[in-house]
mmCIF file of C-alpha atoms in Angstrom:
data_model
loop_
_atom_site.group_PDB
_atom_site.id
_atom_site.type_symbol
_atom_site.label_atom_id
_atom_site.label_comp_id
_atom_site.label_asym_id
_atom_site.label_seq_id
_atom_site.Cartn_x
_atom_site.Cartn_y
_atom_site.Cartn_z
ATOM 1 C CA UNK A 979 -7.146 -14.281 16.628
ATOM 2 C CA UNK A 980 -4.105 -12.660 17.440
ATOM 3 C CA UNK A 981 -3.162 -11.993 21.588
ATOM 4 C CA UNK A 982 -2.451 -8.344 22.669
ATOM 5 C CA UNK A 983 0.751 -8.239 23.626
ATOM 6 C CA UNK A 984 2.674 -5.291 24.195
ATOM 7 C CA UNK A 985 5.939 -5.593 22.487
ATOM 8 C CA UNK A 986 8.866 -3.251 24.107
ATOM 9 C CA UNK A 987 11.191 -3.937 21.226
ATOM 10 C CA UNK A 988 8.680 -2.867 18.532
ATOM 11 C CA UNK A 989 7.065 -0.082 20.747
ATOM 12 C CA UNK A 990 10.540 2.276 20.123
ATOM 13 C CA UNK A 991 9.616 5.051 17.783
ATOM 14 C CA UNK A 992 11.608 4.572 15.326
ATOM 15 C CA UNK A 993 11.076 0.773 14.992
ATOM 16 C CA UNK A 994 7.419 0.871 15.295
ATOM 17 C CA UNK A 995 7.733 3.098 12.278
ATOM 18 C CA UNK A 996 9.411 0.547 10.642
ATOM 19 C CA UNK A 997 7.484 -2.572 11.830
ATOM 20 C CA UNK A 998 4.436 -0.983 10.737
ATOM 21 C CA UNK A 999 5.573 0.061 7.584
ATOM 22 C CA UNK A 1000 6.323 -3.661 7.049
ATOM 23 C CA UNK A 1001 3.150 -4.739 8.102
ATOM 24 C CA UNK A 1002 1.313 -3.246 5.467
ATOM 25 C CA UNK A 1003 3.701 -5.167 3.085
ATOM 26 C CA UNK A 1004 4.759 -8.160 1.532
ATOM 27 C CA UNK A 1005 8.278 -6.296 1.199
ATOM 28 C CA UNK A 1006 9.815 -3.711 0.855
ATOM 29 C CA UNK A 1007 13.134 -2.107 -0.491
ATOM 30 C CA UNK A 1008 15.831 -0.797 1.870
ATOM 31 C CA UNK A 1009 15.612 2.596 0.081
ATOM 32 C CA UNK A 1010 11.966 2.573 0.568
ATOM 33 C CA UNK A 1011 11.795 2.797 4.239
ATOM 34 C CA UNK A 1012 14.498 4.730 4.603
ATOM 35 C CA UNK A 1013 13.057 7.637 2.799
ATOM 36 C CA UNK A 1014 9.310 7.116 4.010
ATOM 37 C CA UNK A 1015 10.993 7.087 7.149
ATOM 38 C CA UNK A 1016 13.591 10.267 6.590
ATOM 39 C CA UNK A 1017 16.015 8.439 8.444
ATOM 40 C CA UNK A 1018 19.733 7.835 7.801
ATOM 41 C CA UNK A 1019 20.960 4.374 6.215
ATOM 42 C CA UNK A 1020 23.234 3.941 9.500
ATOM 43 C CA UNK A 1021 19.834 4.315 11.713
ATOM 44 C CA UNK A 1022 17.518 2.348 9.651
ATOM 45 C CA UNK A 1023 20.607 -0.523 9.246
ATOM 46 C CA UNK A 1024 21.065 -0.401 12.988
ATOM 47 C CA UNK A 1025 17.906 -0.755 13.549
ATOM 48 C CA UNK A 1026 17.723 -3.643 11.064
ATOM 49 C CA UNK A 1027 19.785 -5.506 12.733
ATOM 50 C CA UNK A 1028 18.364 -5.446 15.803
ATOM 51 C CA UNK A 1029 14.643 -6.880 14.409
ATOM 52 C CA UNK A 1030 16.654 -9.352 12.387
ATOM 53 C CA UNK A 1031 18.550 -10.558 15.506
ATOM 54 C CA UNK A 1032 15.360 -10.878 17.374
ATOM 55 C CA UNK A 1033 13.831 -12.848 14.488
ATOM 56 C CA UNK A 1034 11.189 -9.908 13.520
ATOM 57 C CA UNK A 1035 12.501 -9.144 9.893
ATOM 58 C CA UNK A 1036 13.936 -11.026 7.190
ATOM 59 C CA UNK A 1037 16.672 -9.112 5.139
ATOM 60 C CA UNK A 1038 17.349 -10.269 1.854
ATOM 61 C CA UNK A 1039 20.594 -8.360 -0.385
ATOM 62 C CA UNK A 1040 20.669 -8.832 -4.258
ATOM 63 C CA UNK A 1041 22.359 -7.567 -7.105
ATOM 64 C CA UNK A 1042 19.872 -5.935 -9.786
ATOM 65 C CA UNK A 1043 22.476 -5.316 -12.629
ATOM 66 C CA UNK A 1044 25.247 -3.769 -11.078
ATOM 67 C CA UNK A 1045 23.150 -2.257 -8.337
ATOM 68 C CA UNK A 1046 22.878 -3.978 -4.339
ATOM 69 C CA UNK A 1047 19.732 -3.773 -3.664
ATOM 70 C CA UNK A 1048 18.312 -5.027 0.315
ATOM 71 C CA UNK A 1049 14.625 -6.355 0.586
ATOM 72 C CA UNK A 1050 13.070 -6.338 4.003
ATOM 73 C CA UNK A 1051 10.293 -8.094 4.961
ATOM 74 C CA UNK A 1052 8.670 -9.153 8.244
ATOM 75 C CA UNK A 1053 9.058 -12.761 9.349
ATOM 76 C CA UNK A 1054 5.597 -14.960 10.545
ATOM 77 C CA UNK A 1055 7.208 -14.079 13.709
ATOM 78 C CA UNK A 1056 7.400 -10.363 13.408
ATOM 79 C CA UNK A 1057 4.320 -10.338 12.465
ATOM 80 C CA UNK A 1058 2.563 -12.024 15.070
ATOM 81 C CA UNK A 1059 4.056 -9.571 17.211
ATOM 82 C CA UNK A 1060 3.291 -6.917 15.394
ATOM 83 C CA UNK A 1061 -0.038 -7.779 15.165
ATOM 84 C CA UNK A 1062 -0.113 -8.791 18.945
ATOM 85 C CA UNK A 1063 1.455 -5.187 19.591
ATOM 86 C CA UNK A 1064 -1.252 -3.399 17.441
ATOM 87 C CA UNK A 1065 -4.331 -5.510 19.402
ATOM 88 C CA UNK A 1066 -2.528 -4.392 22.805
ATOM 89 C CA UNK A 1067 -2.652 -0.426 21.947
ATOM 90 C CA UNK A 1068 -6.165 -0.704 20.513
ATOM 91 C CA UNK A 1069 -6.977 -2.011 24.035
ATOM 92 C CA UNK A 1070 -5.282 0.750 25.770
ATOM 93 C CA UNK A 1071 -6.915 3.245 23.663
ATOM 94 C CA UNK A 1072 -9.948 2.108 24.343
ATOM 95 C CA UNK A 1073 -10.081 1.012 27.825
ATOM 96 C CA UNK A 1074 -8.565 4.117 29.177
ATOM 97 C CA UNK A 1075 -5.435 2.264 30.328
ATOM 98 C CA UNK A 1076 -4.162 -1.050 31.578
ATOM 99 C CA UNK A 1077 -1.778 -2.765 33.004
ATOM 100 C CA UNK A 1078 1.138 -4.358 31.155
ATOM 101 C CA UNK A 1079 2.754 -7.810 31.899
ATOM 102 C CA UNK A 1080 6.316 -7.393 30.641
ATOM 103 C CA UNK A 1081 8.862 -10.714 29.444
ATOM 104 C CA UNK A 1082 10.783 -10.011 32.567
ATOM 105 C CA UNK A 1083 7.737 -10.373 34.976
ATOM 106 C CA UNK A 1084 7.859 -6.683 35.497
ATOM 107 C CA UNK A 1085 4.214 -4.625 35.595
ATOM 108 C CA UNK A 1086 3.663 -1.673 33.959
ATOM 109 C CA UNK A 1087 1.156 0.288 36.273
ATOM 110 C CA UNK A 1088 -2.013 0.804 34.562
ATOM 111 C CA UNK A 1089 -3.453 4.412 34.313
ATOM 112 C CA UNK A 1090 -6.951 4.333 36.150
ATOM 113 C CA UNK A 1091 -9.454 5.733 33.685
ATOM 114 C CA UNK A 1092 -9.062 9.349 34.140
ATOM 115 C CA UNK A 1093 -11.791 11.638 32.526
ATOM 116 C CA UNK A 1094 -13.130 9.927 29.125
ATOM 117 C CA UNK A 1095 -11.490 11.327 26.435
ATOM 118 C CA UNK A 1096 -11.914 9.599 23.209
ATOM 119 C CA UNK A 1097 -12.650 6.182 23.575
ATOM 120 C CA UNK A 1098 -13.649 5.561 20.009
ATOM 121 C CA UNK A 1099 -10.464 4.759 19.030
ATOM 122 C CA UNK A 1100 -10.772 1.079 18.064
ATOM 123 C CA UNK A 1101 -8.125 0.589 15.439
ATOM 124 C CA UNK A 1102 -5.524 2.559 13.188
ATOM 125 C CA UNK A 1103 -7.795 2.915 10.624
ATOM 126 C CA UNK A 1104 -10.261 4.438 13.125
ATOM 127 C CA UNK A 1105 -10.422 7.738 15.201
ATOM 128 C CA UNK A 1106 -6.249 6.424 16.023
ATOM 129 C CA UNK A 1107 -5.750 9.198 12.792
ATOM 130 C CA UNK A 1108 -6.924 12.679 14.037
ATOM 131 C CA UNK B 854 10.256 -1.561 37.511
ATOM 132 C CA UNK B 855 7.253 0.270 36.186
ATOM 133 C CA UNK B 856 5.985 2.500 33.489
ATOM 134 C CA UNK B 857 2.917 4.119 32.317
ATOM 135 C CA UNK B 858 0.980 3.883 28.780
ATOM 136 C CA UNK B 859 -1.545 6.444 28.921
ATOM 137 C CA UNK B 860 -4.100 6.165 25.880
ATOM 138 C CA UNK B 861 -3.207 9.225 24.380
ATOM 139 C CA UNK B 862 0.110 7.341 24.217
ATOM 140 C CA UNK B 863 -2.065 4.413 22.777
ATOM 141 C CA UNK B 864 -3.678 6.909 20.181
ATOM 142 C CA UNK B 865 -0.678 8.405 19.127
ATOM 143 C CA UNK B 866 1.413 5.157 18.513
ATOM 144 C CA UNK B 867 -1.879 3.700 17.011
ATOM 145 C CA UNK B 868 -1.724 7.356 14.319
ATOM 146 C CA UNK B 869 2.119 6.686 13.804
ATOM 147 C CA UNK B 870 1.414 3.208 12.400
ATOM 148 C CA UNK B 871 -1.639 3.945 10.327
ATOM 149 C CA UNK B 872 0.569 6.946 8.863
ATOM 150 C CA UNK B 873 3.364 4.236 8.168
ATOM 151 C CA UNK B 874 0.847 1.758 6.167
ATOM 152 C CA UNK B 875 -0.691 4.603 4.484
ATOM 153 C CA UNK B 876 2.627 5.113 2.965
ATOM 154 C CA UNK B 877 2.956 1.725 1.698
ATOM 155 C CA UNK B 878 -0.376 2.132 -0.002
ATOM 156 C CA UNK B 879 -0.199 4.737 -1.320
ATOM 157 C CA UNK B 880 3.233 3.500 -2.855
ATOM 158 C CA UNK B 881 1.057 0.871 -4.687
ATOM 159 C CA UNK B 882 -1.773 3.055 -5.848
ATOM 160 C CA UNK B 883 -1.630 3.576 -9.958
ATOM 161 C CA UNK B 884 -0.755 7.288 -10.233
ATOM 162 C CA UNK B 885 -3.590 9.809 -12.220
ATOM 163 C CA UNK B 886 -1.306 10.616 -15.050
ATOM 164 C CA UNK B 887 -1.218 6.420 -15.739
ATOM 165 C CA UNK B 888 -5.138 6.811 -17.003
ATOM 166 C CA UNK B 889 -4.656 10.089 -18.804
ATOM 167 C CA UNK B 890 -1.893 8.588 -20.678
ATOM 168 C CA UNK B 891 -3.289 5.012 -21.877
ATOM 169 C CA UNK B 892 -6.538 6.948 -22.533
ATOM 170 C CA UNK B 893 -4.284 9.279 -25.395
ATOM 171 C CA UNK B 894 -3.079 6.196 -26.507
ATOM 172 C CA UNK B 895 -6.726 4.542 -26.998
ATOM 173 C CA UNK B 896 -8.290 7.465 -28.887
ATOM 174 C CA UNK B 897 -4.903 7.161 -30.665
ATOM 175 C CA UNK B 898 -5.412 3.820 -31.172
ATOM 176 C CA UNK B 899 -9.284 4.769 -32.573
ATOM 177 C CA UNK B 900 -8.045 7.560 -34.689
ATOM 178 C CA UNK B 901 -5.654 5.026 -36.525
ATOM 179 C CA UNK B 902 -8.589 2.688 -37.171
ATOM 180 C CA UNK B 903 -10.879 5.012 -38.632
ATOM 181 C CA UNK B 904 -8.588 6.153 -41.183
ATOM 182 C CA UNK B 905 -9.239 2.903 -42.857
ATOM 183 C CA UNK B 906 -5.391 2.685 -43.900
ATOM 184 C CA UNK B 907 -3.677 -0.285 -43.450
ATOM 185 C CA UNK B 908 -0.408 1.478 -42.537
ATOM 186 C CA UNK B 909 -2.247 3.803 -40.339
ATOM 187 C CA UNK B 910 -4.143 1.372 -38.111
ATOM 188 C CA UNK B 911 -1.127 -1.256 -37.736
ATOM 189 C CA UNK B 912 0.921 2.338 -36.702
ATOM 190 C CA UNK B 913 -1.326 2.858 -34.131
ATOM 191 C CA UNK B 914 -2.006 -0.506 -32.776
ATOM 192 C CA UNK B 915 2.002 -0.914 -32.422
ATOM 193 C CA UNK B 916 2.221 2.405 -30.915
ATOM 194 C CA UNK B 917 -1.048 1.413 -28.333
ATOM 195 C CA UNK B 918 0.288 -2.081 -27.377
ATOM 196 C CA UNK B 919 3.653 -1.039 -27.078
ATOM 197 C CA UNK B 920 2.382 2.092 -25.060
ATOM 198 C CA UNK B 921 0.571 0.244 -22.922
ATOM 199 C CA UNK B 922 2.979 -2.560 -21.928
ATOM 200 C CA UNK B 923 5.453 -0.332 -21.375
ATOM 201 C CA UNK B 924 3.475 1.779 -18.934
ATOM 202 C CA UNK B 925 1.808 -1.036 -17.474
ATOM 203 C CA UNK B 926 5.505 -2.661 -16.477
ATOM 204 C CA UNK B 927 6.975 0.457 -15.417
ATOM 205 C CA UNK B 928 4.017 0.578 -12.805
ATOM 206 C CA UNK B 929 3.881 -2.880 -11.953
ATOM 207 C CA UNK B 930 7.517 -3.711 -11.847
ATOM 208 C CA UNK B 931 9.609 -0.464 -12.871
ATOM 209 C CA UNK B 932 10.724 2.371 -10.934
ATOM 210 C CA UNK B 933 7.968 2.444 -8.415
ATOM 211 C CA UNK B 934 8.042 -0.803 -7.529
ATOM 212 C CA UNK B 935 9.984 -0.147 -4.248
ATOM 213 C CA UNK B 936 6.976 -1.813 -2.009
ATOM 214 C CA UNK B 937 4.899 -4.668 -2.409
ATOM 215 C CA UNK B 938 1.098 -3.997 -0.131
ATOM 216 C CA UNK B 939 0.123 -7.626 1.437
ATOM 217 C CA UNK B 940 -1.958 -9.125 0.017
ATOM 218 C CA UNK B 941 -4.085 -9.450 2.947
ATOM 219 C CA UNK B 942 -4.846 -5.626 2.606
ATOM 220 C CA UNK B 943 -5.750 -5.809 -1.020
ATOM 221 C CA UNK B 944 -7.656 -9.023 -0.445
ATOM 222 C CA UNK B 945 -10.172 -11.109 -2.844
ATOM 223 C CA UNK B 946 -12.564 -8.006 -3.342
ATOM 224 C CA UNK B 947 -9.733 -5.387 -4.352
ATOM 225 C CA UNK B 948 -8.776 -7.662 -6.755
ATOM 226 C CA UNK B 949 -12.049 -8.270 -7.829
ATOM 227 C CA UNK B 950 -12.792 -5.093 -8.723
ATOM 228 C CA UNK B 951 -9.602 -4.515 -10.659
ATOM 229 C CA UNK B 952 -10.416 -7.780 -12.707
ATOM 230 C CA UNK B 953 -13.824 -6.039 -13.292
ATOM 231 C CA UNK B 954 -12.812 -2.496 -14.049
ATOM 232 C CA UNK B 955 -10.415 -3.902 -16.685
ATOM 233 C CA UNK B 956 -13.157 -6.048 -17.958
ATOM 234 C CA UNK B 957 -15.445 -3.623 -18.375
ATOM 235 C CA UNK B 958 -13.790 -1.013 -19.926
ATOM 236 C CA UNK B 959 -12.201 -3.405 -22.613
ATOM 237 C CA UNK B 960 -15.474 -5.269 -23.067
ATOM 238 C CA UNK B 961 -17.519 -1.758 -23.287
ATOM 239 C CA UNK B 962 -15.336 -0.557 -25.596
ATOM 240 C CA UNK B 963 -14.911 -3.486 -27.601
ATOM 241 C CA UNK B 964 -18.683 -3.378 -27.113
ATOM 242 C CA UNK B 965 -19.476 0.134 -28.294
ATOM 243 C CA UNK B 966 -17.399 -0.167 -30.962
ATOM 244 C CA UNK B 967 -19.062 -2.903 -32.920
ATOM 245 C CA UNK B 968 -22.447 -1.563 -32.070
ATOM 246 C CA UNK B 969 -21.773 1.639 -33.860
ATOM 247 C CA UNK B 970 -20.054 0.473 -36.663
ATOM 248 C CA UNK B 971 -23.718 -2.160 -37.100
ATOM 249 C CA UNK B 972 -25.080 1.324 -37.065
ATOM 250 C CA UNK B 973 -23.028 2.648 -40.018
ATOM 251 C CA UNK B 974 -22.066 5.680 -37.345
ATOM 252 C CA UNK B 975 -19.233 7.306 -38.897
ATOM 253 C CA UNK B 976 -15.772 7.275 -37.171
ATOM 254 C CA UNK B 977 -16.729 4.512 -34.656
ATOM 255 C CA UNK B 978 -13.680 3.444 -33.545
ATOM 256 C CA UNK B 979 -12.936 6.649 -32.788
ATOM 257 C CA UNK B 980 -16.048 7.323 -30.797
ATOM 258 C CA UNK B 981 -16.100 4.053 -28.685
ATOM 259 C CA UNK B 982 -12.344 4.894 -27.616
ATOM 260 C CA UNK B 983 -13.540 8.462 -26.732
ATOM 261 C CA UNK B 984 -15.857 6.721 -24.718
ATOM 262 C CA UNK B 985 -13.175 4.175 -23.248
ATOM 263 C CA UNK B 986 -10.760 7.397 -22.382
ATOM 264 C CA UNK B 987 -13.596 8.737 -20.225
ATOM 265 C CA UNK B 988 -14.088 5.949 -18.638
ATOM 266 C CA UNK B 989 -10.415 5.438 -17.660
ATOM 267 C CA UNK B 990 -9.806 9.250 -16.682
ATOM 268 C CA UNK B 991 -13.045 9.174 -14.531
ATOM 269 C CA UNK B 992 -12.958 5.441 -13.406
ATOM 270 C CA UNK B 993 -9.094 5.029 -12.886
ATOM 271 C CA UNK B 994 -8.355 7.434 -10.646
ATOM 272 C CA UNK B 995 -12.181 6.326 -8.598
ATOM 273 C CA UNK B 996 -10.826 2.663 -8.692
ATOM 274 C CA UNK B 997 -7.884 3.806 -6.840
ATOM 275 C CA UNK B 998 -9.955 5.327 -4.105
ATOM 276 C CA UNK B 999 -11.957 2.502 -3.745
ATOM 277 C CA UNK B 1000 -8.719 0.067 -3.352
ATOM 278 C CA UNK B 1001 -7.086 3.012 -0.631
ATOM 279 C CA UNK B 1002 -10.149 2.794 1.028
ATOM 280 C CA UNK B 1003 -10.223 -1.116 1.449
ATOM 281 C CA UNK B 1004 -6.798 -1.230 1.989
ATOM 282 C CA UNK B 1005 -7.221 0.758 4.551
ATOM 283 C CA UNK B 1006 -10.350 -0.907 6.268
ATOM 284 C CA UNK B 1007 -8.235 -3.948 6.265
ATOM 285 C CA UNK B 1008 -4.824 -3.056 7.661
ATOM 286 C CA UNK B 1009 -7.079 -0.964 10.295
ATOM 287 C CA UNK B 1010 -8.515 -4.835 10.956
ATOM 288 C CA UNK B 1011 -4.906 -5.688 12.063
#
């Protein structure tokens, strides 16, 4: 069982597109993500580099023929996070709020439970999609 | 320092990754025109055989295998194959029912066909492949939806 654990460097937009597009594979080409992601190569490779340096992704550059071709793939590491990340949100969806113990011993102040809205949401594949 | 993560937040994070894996499975999924076209190539294939020509059938059978392989590498390994789903998401029971689709259709066919020619029922090559190209048209396209759906269940597991 993974721990929630809310991830700042995954929770940025555009890399929690990209972490999560991961996560659903065993790889996947550079070209993929960049267009499921409509992003520009500069973005997605500076973005790249940043998982890579933190030891989230593993980037692997080949030669099919005569065309470079990147793989990416998320390392055990990323993926525990990831998966750490996802468990964290799912808990926050469905508890109304919470409070957030950051790396830096920083808190993120927890929302009290307002008015219920939908508390049903118990994973992506659940009410997370309307 | 502090922040706030509201669950709408939560939600809408939670939506933005489900969106993400739904692309990758869908990226795996066998497209509708796959089925349509190796069902052409099995009545093909049943047509040939029923003509009773030597020339005819071996035409047919290269045209089906080749057919076939072709197709079947260009999907597996060929210009789609930009994403590989884990294997998690797939898991023992997708691939299960692949293994059993396959099995059944060949093995029904296979089936049918040497049933009906016992019979003495005229063309029944042709027949049992009519019968396998329905079953790939319909079933195809219903296997996929049953693979999206537990791919789906699973990545939603985390």
């Amino acid at each position: 069982m993974v721990t929630p654990r809310f991830d700042e460097l995954i929770h940025a937009r555009t890399r929690l597109s990209i972490v999560a597009l991961l996560g659903a594979a065993d790889w996947a080409e550079f070209r993929f993500i960049r267009e499921s992601l409509g992003i520009s190569d500069s973005v997605l490779s500076k973005q790249l580099t940043l998982l890579e340096n933190a030891g989230y992704v593993k980037i692997r550059k080949a030669f099919v023929g005569k065309r470079p071709r990147t793989w990416v793939k998320l390392s055990p590491t990323g993926r525990v996070a990831f998966e750490g990340h996802v468990r964290k949100l799912q808990e926050i969806a469905l508890q109304g709020g919470t409070s957030l113990a950051r790396d830096d011993g920083t808190t993120i102040t927890a929302d009290p439970p307002g008015p219920p809205e939908r508390s049903t949401a118990s994973s992506p594949g659940g009410d997370a999609r309307a | 320092m502090t922040n706030a993560m509201k669950p709408a937040e939560a939600r809408k994070a939670l939506a933005e990754m489900e969106r993400r894996q739904d692309q990758v499975i869908e990226g795996t999924l066998v497209p509708n025109w796959y089925w349509w076209a190796v069902a052409l190539l099995s009545v093909g294939l049943g047509v040939g055989v029923d003509t009773r020509d030597p020339t005819a059938t071996a035409v047919a059978a290269g045209i089906f295998a080749v057919g076939v392989s072709v197709l079947t590498v260009w999907i597996a390994f060929g210009g789609r194959r930009h994403v590989k789903v884990h294997q998690r998401l797939l898991g023992s029971r997708g691939a299960g029912l692949i293994v059993g689709f396959v099995w059944l259709v060949v093995g029904g066919t296979l089936g049918l066909a040497y049933v009906l020619e016992a019979a003495n029922v005229e063309y029944a090559a042709t027949l049992s492949t009519l019968a396998c190209a329905i079953a790939l048209v319909v079933g195809g396209p219903a296997l996929m939806r049953r693979l999206r759906g537990i791919m789906r269940r699973q990545a939603g597991g985390g």
